[in-house]
PDB file of C-alpha atoms in Angstrom:
ATOM      1  CA  PHE A 761      -0.122  -0.087   0.007  1.00 40.00           C
ATOM      2  CA  ASP A 762       1.195   3.812  -0.134  1.00 43.00           C
ATOM      3  CA  THR A 763       1.401   6.207   2.802  1.00 41.00           C
ATOM      4  CA  THR A 764      -1.702   7.162   1.915  1.00 44.00           C
ATOM      5  CA  THR A 765      -3.966   4.151   1.837  1.00 45.00           C
ATOM      6  CA  LYS A 766      -1.657   2.794   4.809  1.00 43.00           C
ATOM      7  CA  GLY A 767      -2.449   5.980   6.751  1.00 45.00           C
ATOM      8  CA  ASN A 768      -6.256   5.659   6.148  1.00 47.00           C
ATOM      9  CA  LEU A 769      -6.429   2.167   7.132  1.00 45.00           C
ATOM     10  CA  TYR A 770      -4.980   2.912  10.524  1.00 43.00           C
ATOM     11  CA  ARG A 771      -7.128   5.512  11.322  1.00 44.00           C
ATOM     12  CA  ASN A 772     -10.185   3.540  10.680  1.00 44.00           C
ATOM     13  CA  SER A 773      -8.470   0.814  12.843  1.00 42.00           C
ATOM     14  CA  LEU A 774      -8.216   3.231  15.830  1.00 41.00           C
ATOM     15  CA  GLU A 775     -11.486   4.683  15.483  1.00 43.00           C
ATOM     16  CA  LEU A 776     -12.989   1.230  15.872  1.00 40.00           C
ATOM     17  CA  PHE A 777     -11.262   0.420  19.340  1.00 39.00           C
ATOM     18  CA  ALA A 778     -11.053   4.227  20.542  1.00 38.00           C
ATOM     19  CA  LYS A 779     -13.360   3.365  23.034  1.00 36.00           C
ATOM     20  CA  ASN A 780     -12.755  -0.168  23.553  1.00 38.00           C
ATOM     21  CA  THR A 781      -9.343   0.447  25.702  1.00 36.00           C
ATOM     22  CA  TYR A 782      -7.926  -0.927  29.148  1.00 38.00           C
ATOM     23  CA  LYS A 783      -6.372   2.341  29.839  1.00 39.00           C
ATOM     24  CA  LYS A 784      -4.960   1.453  33.216  1.00 39.00           C
ATOM     25  CA  ARG A 785      -3.554  -2.218  32.293  1.00 44.00           C
ATOM     26  CA  GLY A 786      -2.276  -0.850  28.621  1.00 50.00           C
ATOM     27  CA  LYS A 787      -4.316  -3.139  27.013  1.00 48.00           C
ATOM     28  CA  VAL A 788      -7.069  -2.922  24.225  1.00 44.00           C
ATOM     29  CA  GLY A 789      -9.949  -4.717  24.141  1.00 39.00           C
ATOM     30  CA  GLY A 790     -12.548  -5.851  21.478  1.00 37.00           C
ATOM     31  CA  PRO A 791     -15.751  -4.970  20.624  1.00 35.00           C
ATOM     32  CA  ARG A 792     -17.080  -8.554  22.597  1.00 30.00           C
ATOM     33  CA  GLY A 793     -15.148  -7.028  26.075  1.00 29.00           C
ATOM     34  CA  GLY A 794     -12.697  -8.432  28.049  1.00 30.00           C
ATOM     35  CA  GLY A 795     -10.854 -12.202  28.205  1.00 30.00           C
ATOM     36  CA  ARG A 796      -8.135 -13.840  30.386  1.00 28.00           C
ATOM     37  CA  ARG A 797      -5.955 -15.220  28.415  1.00 29.00           C
ATOM     38  CA  GLY A 798      -2.645 -13.109  27.251  1.00 32.00           C
ATOM     39  CA  VAL A 799       0.585 -13.605  26.606  1.00 37.00           C
ATOM     40  CA  ARG A 800       3.404 -10.751  27.183  1.00 38.00           C
ATOM     41  CA  SER A 801       6.204 -11.084  24.954  1.00 38.00           C
ATOM     42  CA  GLN A 802       7.248 -10.227  21.170  1.00 40.00           C
ATOM     43  CA  LEU A 803       5.481 -11.724  18.785  1.00 52.00           C
ATOM     44  CA  ASP A 804       8.279 -13.269  16.473  1.00 49.00           C
ATOM     45  CA  PRO A 805       8.900 -15.965  14.322  1.00 41.00           C
ATOM     46  CA  ASN A 806       9.294 -17.635  17.498  1.00 44.00           C
ATOM     47  CA  LEU A 807       6.568 -17.299  18.539  1.00 44.00           C
ATOM     48  CA  ILE A 808       5.527 -16.805  21.859  1.00 39.00           C
ATOM     49  CA  LYS A 809       7.117 -17.588  24.922  1.00 35.00           C
ATOM     50  CA  LYS A 810       5.248 -17.286  28.393  1.00 37.00           C
ATOM     51  CA  ASN A 811       1.314 -16.995  29.627  1.00 41.00           C
ATOM     52  CA  ASP A 812      -0.251 -14.258  31.634  1.00 40.00           C
ATOM     53  CA  ASP A 813      -3.212 -16.834  32.726  1.00 41.00           C
ATOM     54  CA  ASP A 814      -4.726 -14.681  35.066  1.00 40.00           C
ATOM     55  CA  GLY A 815      -5.140 -11.398  32.512  1.00 40.00           C
ATOM     56  CA  ASP A 816      -3.147  -9.112  35.177  1.00 41.00           C
ATOM     57  CA  GLY A 817      -1.020  -8.145  32.413  1.00 41.00           C
ATOM     58  CA  ARG A 818       2.009  -9.523  33.779  1.00 43.00           C
ATOM     59  CA  GLU A 819       3.639 -12.670  33.301  1.00 44.00           C
ATOM     60  CA  ASP A 820       2.920 -15.707  35.389  1.00 43.00           C
ATOM     61  CA  GLU A 821       5.407 -16.784  38.241  1.00 41.00           C
ATOM     62  CA  LYS A 822       8.401 -14.383  37.220  1.00 38.00           C
ATOM     63  CA  LYS A 823       7.070 -10.823  36.474  1.00 35.00           C
ATOM     64  CA  SER A 824       8.444  -8.855  33.451  1.00 35.00           C
ATOM     65  CA  ALA A 825      10.406  -6.023  34.914  1.00 35.00           C
ATOM     66  CA  GLY A 826       8.817  -3.458  31.976  1.00 38.00           C
ATOM     67  CA  LYS A 827       9.002  -2.694  27.965  1.00 36.00           C
ATOM     68  CA  LYS A 828      12.594  -0.980  27.653  1.00 37.00           C
ATOM     69  CA  ASN A 829      13.592  -4.046  25.683  1.00 36.00           C
ATOM     70  CA  LEU A 830      10.807  -3.944  23.505  1.00 35.00           C
ATOM     71  CA  ARG A 831      10.855  -1.942  20.214  1.00 43.00           C
ATOM     72  CA  LEU A 832       7.153   0.083  20.074  1.00 38.00           C
ATOM     73  CA  ALA A 833       6.413  -1.282  16.775  1.00 60.00           C
ATOM     74  CA  GLU A 834       5.921  -4.718  17.947  1.00 74.00           C
ATOM     75  CA  PRO A 835       2.630  -5.831  20.035  1.00 80.00           C
ATOM     76  CA  THR A 836       3.488  -6.473  23.839  1.00 80.00           C
ATOM     77  CA  TYR A 837       0.221  -8.043  24.763  1.00 87.00           C
ATOM     78  CA  ILE A 838      -1.484 -11.119  22.871  1.00 91.00           C
ATOM     79  CA  ARG A 839      -4.399 -13.020  23.644  1.00 93.00           C
ATOM     80  CA  LYS A 840      -4.879 -16.718  22.772  1.00 95.00           C
ATOM     81  CA  HIS A 841      -8.783 -17.815  22.104  1.00 95.00           C
ATOM     82  CA  LYS A 842      -9.967 -21.521  22.135  1.00 96.00           C
ATOM     83  CA  ILE A 843     -12.994 -21.929  19.356  1.00 96.00           C
ATOM     84  CA  SER A 844     -14.580 -24.805  18.978  1.00 95.00           C
ATOM     85  CA  LEU A 845     -16.608 -25.522  15.781  1.00 95.00           C
ATOM     86  CA  ASN A 846     -18.937 -28.122  15.176  1.00 93.00           C
ATOM     87  CA  ARG A 847     -18.713 -30.595  11.757  1.00 92.00           C
ATOM     88  CA  PRO A 848     -21.819 -31.835  10.007  1.00 90.00           C
ATOM     89  CA  GLY A 849     -20.993 -35.294  10.593  1.00 80.00           C
ATOM     90  CA  GLU A 850     -23.354 -36.535  13.792  1.00 75.00           C
ATOM     91  CA  ASN A 851     -20.721 -38.252  15.005  1.00 80.00           C
ATOM     92  CA  GLU A 852     -17.765 -36.185  14.558  1.00 85.00           C
ATOM     93  CA  ALA A 853     -16.349 -34.171  17.408  1.00 89.00           C
ATOM     94  CA  PRO A 854     -16.072 -29.987  16.784  1.00 92.00           C
ATOM     95  CA  LEU A 855     -12.867 -28.613  15.395  1.00 94.00           C
ATOM     96  CA  ARG A 856     -11.073 -27.487  17.995  1.00 95.00           C
ATOM     97  CA  LEU A 857      -8.873 -24.138  16.925  1.00 96.00           C
ATOM     98  CA  ILE A 858      -6.933 -21.811  18.720  1.00 97.00           C
ATOM     99  CA  ALA A 859      -6.719 -18.171  17.670  1.00 96.00           C
ATOM    100  CA  ALA A 860      -4.262 -15.030  18.931  1.00 94.00           C
ATOM    101  CA  GLU A 861      -5.302 -11.594  18.543  1.00 93.00           C
ATOM    102  CA  VAL A 862      -3.042  -8.472  19.632  1.00 91.00           C
ATOM    103  CA  ILE A 863      -4.788  -6.476  22.621  1.00 88.00           C
ATOM    104  CA  ASP A 864      -2.023  -4.056  23.538  1.00 84.00           C
ATOM    105  CA  LYS A 865      -3.500  -0.752  23.382  1.00 81.00           C
ATOM    106  CA  GLU A 866      -0.011   1.158  23.061  1.00 82.00           C
ATOM    107  CA  TRP A 867       0.770  -0.880  20.048  1.00 82.00           C
ATOM    108  CA  TRP A 868      -2.561  -0.230  18.619  1.00 80.00           C
ATOM    109  CA  GLU A 869      -1.735   4.273  19.176  1.00 81.00           C
ATOM    110  CA  ASN A 870       1.879   3.507  17.875  1.00 81.00           C
ATOM    111  CA  PRO A 871       1.069   4.785  13.722  1.00 77.00           C
ATOM    112  CA  GLU A 872       4.809   2.933  13.026  1.00 75.00           C
ATOM    113  CA  ASN A 873       2.892  -0.761  13.146  1.00 75.00           C
ATOM    114  CA  ASP A 874       2.315  -2.449  10.031  1.00 69.00           C
ATOM    115  CA  ASN A 875      -1.417  -3.827  10.287  1.00 68.00           C
ATOM    116  CA  PRO A 876      -3.506  -2.313  13.443  1.00 74.00           C
ATOM    117  CA  PHE A 877      -6.894  -4.032  11.926  1.00 80.00           C
ATOM    118  CA  GLY A 878      -5.922  -7.330  10.963  1.00 84.00           C
ATOM    119  CA  ALA A 879      -4.775  -7.838  14.437  1.00 89.00           C
ATOM    120  CA  LYS A 880      -8.184  -8.835  15.652  1.00 91.00           C
ATOM    121  CA  LEU A 881     -10.339 -11.425  15.229  1.00 94.00           C
ATOM    122  CA  TRP A 882     -14.034 -10.734  13.574  1.00 95.00           C
ATOM    123  CA  PRO A 883     -17.085 -12.176  13.490  1.00 96.00           C
ATOM    124  CA  SER A 884     -17.291 -12.624   8.942  1.00 96.00           C
ATOM    125  CA  SER A 885     -13.936 -14.473   9.590  1.00 97.00           C
ATOM    126  CA  LEU A 886     -15.664 -16.624  12.157  1.00 97.00           C
ATOM    127  CA  GLY A 887     -18.419 -16.601   9.975  1.00 97.00           C
ATOM    128  CA  VAL A 888     -16.392 -18.196   6.923  1.00 98.00           C
ATOM    129  CA  ALA A 889     -14.215 -20.142   9.573  1.00 98.00           C
ATOM    130  CA  LYS A 890     -17.775 -22.032   9.958  1.00 97.00           C
ATOM    131  CA  PHE A 891     -18.666 -22.352   6.346  1.00 97.00           C
ATOM    132  CA  LEU A 892     -15.847 -24.576   5.250  1.00 97.00           C
ATOM    133  CA  VAL A 893     -16.191 -26.218   8.050  1.00 96.00           C
ATOM    134  CA  ASN A 894     -19.710 -27.286   7.394  1.00 95.00           C
ATOM    135  CA  LEU A 895     -18.977 -28.951   4.267  1.00 95.00           C
ATOM    136  CA  GLY A 896     -16.900 -31.047   5.493  1.00 93.00           C
ATOM    137  CA  THR A 897     -13.487 -32.471   4.804  1.00 93.00           C
ATOM    138  CA  LEU A 898     -11.672 -30.130   2.818  1.00 96.00           C
ATOM    139  CA  LYS A 899      -9.338 -32.969   1.677  1.00 94.00           C
ATOM    140  CA  ASN A 900      -7.778 -32.273  -2.117  1.00 94.00           C
ATOM    141  CA  HIS A 901      -8.886 -28.418  -1.754  1.00 96.00           C
ATOM    142  CA  ASP A 902      -6.148 -25.603  -2.028  1.00 97.00           C
ATOM    143  CA  ILE A 903      -7.207 -22.658  -0.383  1.00 97.00           C
ATOM    144  CA  LEU A 904      -5.689 -18.915  -0.374  1.00 98.00           C
ATOM    145  CA  GLU A 905      -6.762 -16.378   2.043  1.00 98.00           C
ATOM    146  CA  LEU A 906      -6.446 -12.838   1.119  1.00 98.00           C
ATOM    147  CA  GLY A 907      -5.678 -10.660   3.939  1.00 96.00           C
ATOM    148  CA  CYS A 908      -5.184 -13.246   6.350  1.00 96.00           C
ATOM    149  CA  GLY A 909      -4.706 -11.247   9.459  1.00 93.00           C
ATOM    150  CA  ALA A 910      -5.183 -13.494  13.008  1.00 95.00           C
ATOM    151  CA  GLY A 911      -5.450 -16.631  10.672  1.00 97.00           C
ATOM    152  CA  LEU A 912      -8.528 -18.203  11.819  1.00 98.00           C
ATOM    153  CA  ILE A 913      -9.996 -19.319   8.963  1.00 98.00           C
ATOM    154  CA  SER A 914      -7.067 -20.347   7.422  1.00 98.00           C
ATOM    155  CA  ILE A 915      -6.496 -22.654  10.502  1.00 98.00           C
ATOM    156  CA  ALA A 916      -9.903 -23.934  10.518  1.00 98.00           C
ATOM    157  CA  ALA A 917      -9.425 -25.038   6.651  1.00 98.00           C
ATOM    158  CA  ALA A 918      -5.727 -26.663   7.187  1.00 98.00           C
ATOM    159  CA  GLU A 919      -7.447 -28.253  10.761  1.00 96.00           C
ATOM    160  CA  ASN A 920     -10.254 -29.849   8.351  1.00 95.00           C
ATOM    161  CA  GLY A 921      -7.828 -31.027   5.582  1.00 96.00           C
ATOM    162  CA  ALA A 922      -7.290 -28.012   3.363  1.00 97.00           C
ATOM    163  CA  ARG A 923      -3.610 -27.384   1.840  1.00 96.00           C
ATOM    164  CA  VAL A 924      -3.565 -23.600   3.028  1.00 97.00           C
ATOM    165  CA  VAL A 925      -1.789 -20.468   1.892  1.00 97.00           C
ATOM    166  CA  ALA A 926      -2.728 -17.470   4.412  1.00 98.00           C
ATOM    167  CA  SER A 927      -1.344 -14.432   2.731  1.00 97.00           C
ATOM    168  CA  ASP A 928      -1.170 -11.274   4.465  1.00 95.00           C
ATOM    169  CA  ILE A 929       1.100  -7.584   4.006  1.00 92.00           C
ATOM    170  CA  SER A 930       2.221  -7.755   7.834  1.00 90.00           C
ATOM    171  CA  GLU A 931       4.421  -9.624   8.936  1.00 90.00           C
ATOM    172  CA  THR A 932       2.840  -9.265  12.489  1.00 89.00           C
ATOM    173  CA  VAL A 933      -0.188 -10.868  11.607  1.00 91.00           C
ATOM    174  CA  LEU A 934       1.696 -13.654  10.019  1.00 94.00           C
ATOM    175  CA  ASN A 935       2.998 -14.352  12.868  1.00 94.00           C
ATOM    176  CA  LEU A 936      -0.314 -14.479  14.580  1.00 94.00           C
ATOM    177  CA  THR A 937      -1.248 -17.142  12.241  1.00 97.00           C
ATOM    178  CA  LYS A 938       1.451 -19.098  12.708  1.00 97.00           C
ATOM    179  CA  LEU A 939       1.187 -18.700  16.725  1.00 96.00           C
ATOM    180  CA  GLY A 940      -2.488 -19.857  16.100  1.00 97.00           C
ATOM    181  CA  TRP A 941      -1.356 -22.951  14.259  1.00 97.00           C
ATOM    182  CA  VAL A 942       1.044 -23.785  16.334  1.00 97.00           C
ATOM    183  CA  GLU A 943      -0.616 -23.808  19.403  1.00 97.00           C
ATOM    184  CA  THR A 944      -3.490 -25.558  17.408  1.00 96.00           C
ATOM    185  CA  GLN A 945      -1.733 -28.397  16.746  1.00 95.00           C
ATOM    186  CA  LYS A 946      -0.331 -28.911  20.085  1.00 94.00           C
ATOM    187  CA  GLN A 947      -4.137 -28.938  21.661  1.00 93.00           C
ATOM    188  CA  ARG A 948      -5.031 -31.694  19.060  1.00 91.00           C
ATOM    189  CA  ALA A 949      -1.441 -33.214  20.358  1.00 89.00           C
ATOM    190  CA  GLY A 950      -2.373 -33.079  23.921  1.00 85.00           C
ATOM    191  CA  ALA A 951      -5.640 -34.882  22.553  1.00 80.00           C
ATOM    192  CA  GLU A 952      -4.819 -37.723  21.091  1.00 71.00           C
ATOM    193  CA  SER A 953      -2.910 -38.415  24.343  1.00 71.00           C
ATOM    194  CA  GLY A 954      -4.776 -37.805  26.624  1.00 61.00           C
ATOM    195  CA  ASP A 955      -8.393 -38.172  27.761  1.00 53.00           C
ATOM    196  CA  ARG A 956     -10.148 -36.945  24.619  1.00 53.00           C
ATOM    197  CA  LYS A 957      -7.964 -39.554  22.003  1.00 49.00           C
ATOM    198  CA  GLU A 958     -11.341 -40.906  20.811  1.00 46.00           C
ATOM    199  CA  GLU A 959     -12.988 -37.268  19.540  1.00 48.00           C
ATOM    200  CA  ALA A 960      -8.981 -35.989  18.363  1.00 46.00           C
ATOM    201  CA  SER A 961      -8.700 -35.450  14.547  1.00 45.00           C
ATOM    202  CA  SER A 962      -6.671 -38.408  12.901  1.00 53.00           C
ATOM    203  CA  GLU A 963      -3.304 -37.029  11.266  1.00 54.00           C
ATOM    204  CA  SER A 964      -4.650 -38.278   8.451  1.00 57.00           C
ATOM    205  CA  LYS A 965      -7.576 -35.652   8.338  1.00 83.00           C
ATOM    206  CA  ILE A 966      -5.202 -32.804   8.848  1.00 93.00           C
ATOM    207  CA  GLY A 967      -4.124 -30.633   5.946  1.00 95.00           C
ATOM    208  CA  THR A 968      -0.921 -27.796   5.759  1.00 96.00           C
ATOM    209  CA  LEU A 969      -0.796 -24.378   6.590  1.00 98.00           C
ATOM    210  CA  ASN A 970       1.867 -21.847   4.958  1.00 97.00           C
ATOM    211  CA  THR A 971       1.899 -18.284   5.137  1.00 97.00           C
ATOM    212  CA  PHE A 972       2.766 -15.756   1.960  1.00 95.00           C
ATOM    213  CA  ASN A 973       4.166 -12.058   2.466  1.00 95.00           C
ATOM    214  CA  MET A 974       1.654 -10.850  -0.332  1.00 95.00           C
ATOM    215  CA  ASP A 975       0.767  -6.805  -0.891  1.00 95.00           C
ATOM    216  CA  LEU A 976      -2.959  -6.696  -2.708  1.00 96.00           C
ATOM    217  CA  SER A 977      -1.513  -4.221  -4.971  1.00 96.00           C
ATOM    218  CA  SER A 978       1.129  -5.671  -6.290  1.00 95.00           C
ATOM    219  CA  LYS A 979       1.065  -7.107  -9.964  1.00 94.00           C
ATOM    220  CA  ARG A 980       1.846 -10.632  -8.360  1.00 95.00           C
ATOM    221  CA  PRO A 981      -0.661 -13.053  -9.591  1.00 96.00           C
ATOM    222  CA  LEU A 982      -2.370 -15.633  -6.985  1.00 96.00           C
ATOM    223  CA  PRO A 983      -0.256 -18.307  -5.382  1.00 93.00           C
ATOM    224  CA  PHE A 984      -2.234 -20.946  -6.653  1.00 87.00           C
ATOM    225  CA  SER A 985      -0.219 -23.917  -7.597  1.00 79.00           C
ATOM    226  CA  SER A 986       0.323 -25.207 -11.296  1.00 75.00           C
ATOM    227  CA  SER A 987       0.767 -28.701 -10.489  1.00 75.00           C
ATOM    228  CA  SER A 988      -1.996 -29.244  -8.259  1.00 81.00           C
ATOM    229  CA  ASP A 989      -5.294 -30.679  -9.222  1.00 90.00           C
ATOM    230  CA  ASN A 990      -7.075 -29.431  -6.119  1.00 93.00           C
ATOM    231  CA  LYS A 991     -10.253 -27.801  -5.788  1.00 95.00           C
ATOM    232  CA  LYS A 992      -9.623 -23.914  -5.681  1.00 97.00           C
ATOM    233  CA  ILE A 993     -11.071 -21.474  -3.130  1.00 98.00           C
ATOM    234  CA  VAL A 994     -10.098 -17.934  -2.057  1.00 98.00           C
ATOM    235  CA  VAL A 995     -11.494 -16.705   1.302  1.00 98.00           C
ATOM    236  CA  ALA A 996     -11.262 -13.267   2.564  1.00 98.00           C
ATOM    237  CA  ALA A 997     -13.414 -11.210   5.709  1.00 97.00           C
ATOM    238  CA  ALA A 998     -12.913  -7.993   7.554  1.00 95.00           C
ATOM    239  CA  MET A 999     -12.066  -6.421   4.397  1.00 94.00           C
ATOM    240  CA  MET A1000     -14.341  -4.143   3.162  1.00 93.00           C
ATOM    241  CA  TYR A1001     -14.038  -1.306   6.075  1.00 89.00           C
ATOM    242  CA  SER A1002     -11.743   0.954   3.546  1.00 89.00           C
ATOM    243  CA  SER A1003     -12.923   1.948  -0.394  1.00 93.00           C
ATOM    244  CA  ASP A1004      -9.566   1.892  -1.200  1.00 94.00           C
ATOM    245  CA  LEU A1005      -9.038  -1.578   0.350  1.00 94.00           C
ATOM    246  CA  ALA A1006     -12.700  -2.871  -1.110  1.00 96.00           C
ATOM    247  CA  LYS A1007     -11.309  -2.235  -4.699  1.00 97.00           C
ATOM    248  CA  LEU A1008      -8.348  -4.147  -4.513  1.00 97.00           C
ATOM    249  CA  LEU A1009      -9.867  -7.320  -3.347  1.00 98.00           C
ATOM    250  CA  ALA A1010     -12.355  -6.811  -5.781  1.00 98.00           C
ATOM    251  CA  ARG A1011      -9.557  -6.619  -8.597  1.00 98.00           C
ATOM    252  CA  ARG A1012      -8.102 -10.072  -6.510  1.00 98.00           C
ATOM    253  CA  ALA A1013     -11.479 -11.374  -6.164  1.00 98.00           C
ATOM    254  CA  TYR A1014     -12.138 -11.579  -9.897  1.00 98.00           C
ATOM    255  CA  GLU A1015      -8.457 -12.400 -10.587  1.00 98.00           C
ATOM    256  CA  GLY A1016      -9.473 -15.334  -8.248  1.00 97.00           C
ATOM    257  CA  CYS A1017     -12.762 -16.250 -10.373  1.00 98.00           C
ATOM    258  CA  THR A1018     -10.988 -16.248 -13.764  1.00 97.00           C
ATOM    259  CA  ARG A1019      -8.292 -18.587 -12.670  1.00 95.00           C
ATOM    260  CA  GLY A1020     -11.623 -21.208 -11.629  1.00 95.00           C
ATOM    261  CA  ALA A1021     -11.681 -20.592  -8.256  1.00 97.00           C
ATOM    262  CA  TRP A1022     -14.859 -20.115  -5.556  1.00 98.00           C
ATOM    263  CA  VAL A1023     -14.575 -17.100  -3.937  1.00 98.00           C
ATOM    264  CA  ILE A1024     -15.978 -16.666  -0.281  1.00 98.00           C
ATOM    265  CA  ILE A1025     -15.944 -12.928   1.287  1.00 98.00           C
ATOM    266  CA  GLY A1026     -17.233 -12.532   4.821  1.00 97.00           C
ATOM    267  CA  ASP A1027     -17.812  -9.263   5.534  1.00 96.00           C
ATOM    268  CA  ASP A1028     -19.082  -7.263   9.262  1.00 92.00           C
ATOM    269  CA  ASP A1029     -21.263  -4.035   9.359  1.00 81.00           C
ATOM    270  CA  THR A1030     -17.655  -2.516   8.868  1.00 74.00           C
ATOM    271  CA  GLY A1031     -18.443  -2.566   5.318  1.00 71.00           C
ATOM    272  CA  GLU A1032     -20.681  -0.343   5.238  1.00 77.00           C
ATOM    273  CA  ARG A1033     -17.420   2.252   6.005  1.00 74.00           C
ATOM    274  CA  GLU A1034     -16.608   4.117   3.636  1.00 78.00           C
ATOM    275  CA  GLY A1035     -18.557   2.953   1.376  1.00 89.00           C
ATOM    276  CA  GLY A1036     -16.724  -0.493   0.892  1.00 93.00           C
ATOM    277  CA  ARG A1037     -19.463  -3.241   0.497  1.00 94.00           C
ATOM    278  CA  LEU A1038     -20.463  -0.640  -2.048  1.00 94.00           C
ATOM    279  CA  ALA A1039     -17.122   0.072  -3.877  1.00 96.00           C
ATOM    280  CA  PHE A1040     -16.371  -3.656  -3.869  1.00 97.00           C
ATOM    281  CA  LEU A1041     -19.514  -4.508  -5.933  1.00 96.00           C
ATOM    282  CA  THR A1042     -18.751  -1.131  -8.323  1.00 97.00           C
ATOM    283  CA  GLU A1043     -15.591  -2.421  -8.816  1.00 98.00           C
ATOM    284  CA  PHE A1044     -15.795  -5.930  -9.596  1.00 98.00           C
ATOM    285  CA  ALA A1045     -18.492  -5.208 -12.379  1.00 98.00           C
ATOM    286  CA  LEU A1046     -16.504  -3.152 -14.319  1.00 98.00           C
ATOM    287  CA  LEU A1047     -14.309  -5.730 -13.750  1.00 98.00           C
ATOM    288  CA  GLU A1048     -16.841  -8.036 -15.529  1.00 98.00           C
ATOM    289  CA  LYS A1049     -17.989  -5.438 -17.740  1.00 98.00           C
ATOM    290  CA  ALA A1050     -14.561  -4.239 -19.243  1.00 98.00           C
ATOM    291  CA  ASN A1051     -13.396  -8.817 -19.737  1.00 97.00           C
ATOM    292  CA  GLY A1052     -17.107  -9.594 -20.773  1.00 98.00           C
ATOM    293  CA  LYS A1053     -16.982 -12.153 -18.729  1.00 97.00           C
ATOM    294  CA  GLU A1054     -19.574 -12.722 -15.938  1.00 97.00           C
ATOM    295  CA  PHE A1055     -20.070 -14.582 -12.490  1.00 98.00           C
ATOM    296  CA  PRO A1056     -22.621 -15.883 -10.440  1.00 96.00           C
ATOM    297  CA  SER A1057     -22.712 -14.116  -7.421  1.00 97.00           C
ATOM    298  CA  ILE A1058     -25.284 -15.008  -3.796  1.00 96.00           C
ATOM    299  CA  TRP A1059     -24.977 -12.685  -0.481  1.00 96.00           C
ATOM    300  CA  ILE A1060     -26.128 -15.141   1.955  1.00 95.00           C
ATOM    301  CA  LYS A1061     -26.531 -13.301   5.366  1.00 94.00           C
ATOM    302  CA  SER A1062     -26.117 -15.471   8.811  1.00 92.00           C
ATOM    303  CA  THR A1063     -25.495 -14.801  12.676  1.00 94.00           C
ATOM    304  CA  VAL A1064     -22.236 -15.950  14.575  1.00 95.00           C
ATOM    305  CA  LYS A1065     -21.645 -16.327  18.062  1.00 93.00           C
ATOM    306  CA  ASP A1066     -19.018 -17.784  20.083  1.00 93.00           C
ATOM    307  CA  GLU A1067     -18.694 -18.438  24.217  1.00 89.00           C
ATOM    308  CA  SER A1068     -14.815 -17.529  24.282  1.00 87.00           C
ATOM    309  CA  LEU A1069     -14.768 -14.516  21.911  1.00 90.00           C
ATOM    310  CA  LYS A1070     -17.531 -13.391  23.892  1.00 90.00           C
ATOM    311  CA  TRP A1071     -19.862 -12.891  20.953  1.00 92.00           C
ATOM    312  CA  ASN A1072     -23.313 -13.209  20.836  1.00 90.00           C
ATOM    313  CA  GLU A1073     -25.494 -12.901  18.039  1.00 90.00           C
ATOM    314  CA  LYS A1074     -22.858 -10.895  15.246  1.00 93.00           C
ATOM    315  CA  ARG A1075     -24.858 -10.473  12.237  1.00 93.00           C
ATOM    316  CA  VAL A1076     -22.057 -11.171   8.567  1.00 95.00           C
ATOM    317  CA  GLN A1077     -22.753 -11.179   5.570  1.00 95.00           C
ATOM    318  CA  ILE A1078     -20.857 -13.902   3.444  1.00 97.00           C
ATOM    319  CA  LEU A1079     -20.551 -13.081  -0.367  1.00 97.00           C
ATOM    320  CA  HIS A1080     -19.814 -16.156  -3.071  1.00 98.00           C
ATOM    321  CA  LEU A1081     -18.476 -15.695  -6.206  1.00 98.00           C
ATOM    322  CA  ASN A1082     -18.252 -18.099  -8.662  1.00 97.00           C
ATOM    323  CA  LYS A1083     -19.701 -20.686  -6.218  1.00 96.00           C
ATOM    324  CA  PRO A1084     -19.878 -24.585  -7.612  1.00 94.00           C
ATOM    325  CA  SER A1085     -23.240 -25.500  -9.236  1.00 89.00           C
ATOM    326  CA  ASP A1086     -23.062 -28.788  -6.879  1.00 84.00           C
ATOM    327  CA  ILE A1087     -22.956 -27.107  -3.922  1.00 82.00           C
ATOM    328  CA  THR A1088     -26.242 -26.345  -1.868  1.00 72.00           C
TER     329      THR A1088
END
């Protein structure tokens, strides 16, 4: 993104969260309020070292001495959420995931951070994740997530058997995705060796997840494998809060359709900010007209809720483009 676009995205993000801060603790609350689990450390490729299970903003056992060795552009407080998604099979155990988000007020207020908006979990991501899980096993599917943020969709798809590439322009949120995937695998391994062994997912059903740094405005094509015969799905969520970003997303969505992919995009109420949803639809229609190729589209309204995230009946909309005719 250029400087102007990045600045707009940053301002939009701060507006969304300005009223939800724990000022005394230096944490940012999400739209659903607080939570207990957090982590205090740098978010780096080595992931997180220590937990703050009592939610007091300090590492348990050995309290942290302060932030003087931390670069301000790196988040200090991370909260992990345990999320359970029901599978369609009557006797199948739920899909159990872990996803992480930034709750660091100081990081949110710092214009040097690289993606404040993407470092939170959003209802539309949960909506898309649930939809994918309800399809049943995703083995023999290649799934590309654009603007993956905390990676909830990608983690759910990979845990359900897909070969997943989670892409984003921000290294910070790509590391959040890595953290969630690693923690999810640890949780599964614990279930397989513990009392819930009969509920644990078989290794043969688990897919793969790789991260990829990608700028939507670049000329680089979508990173699909040309050697794979797998069915292809492009997913995204919570990316229409900015009209500029929504237009970029529309171009990539159209590219995905032209390459035979089913495109699934989740949107929150934030899609109405700056006319983002309208900007997406207008741009997509212009591309269809310019290229003489139209794709079927349908919006599906839904609600999601999750106890761990403290979401109660959050409304979302999911757009399907180039949806296969055999999918109901």
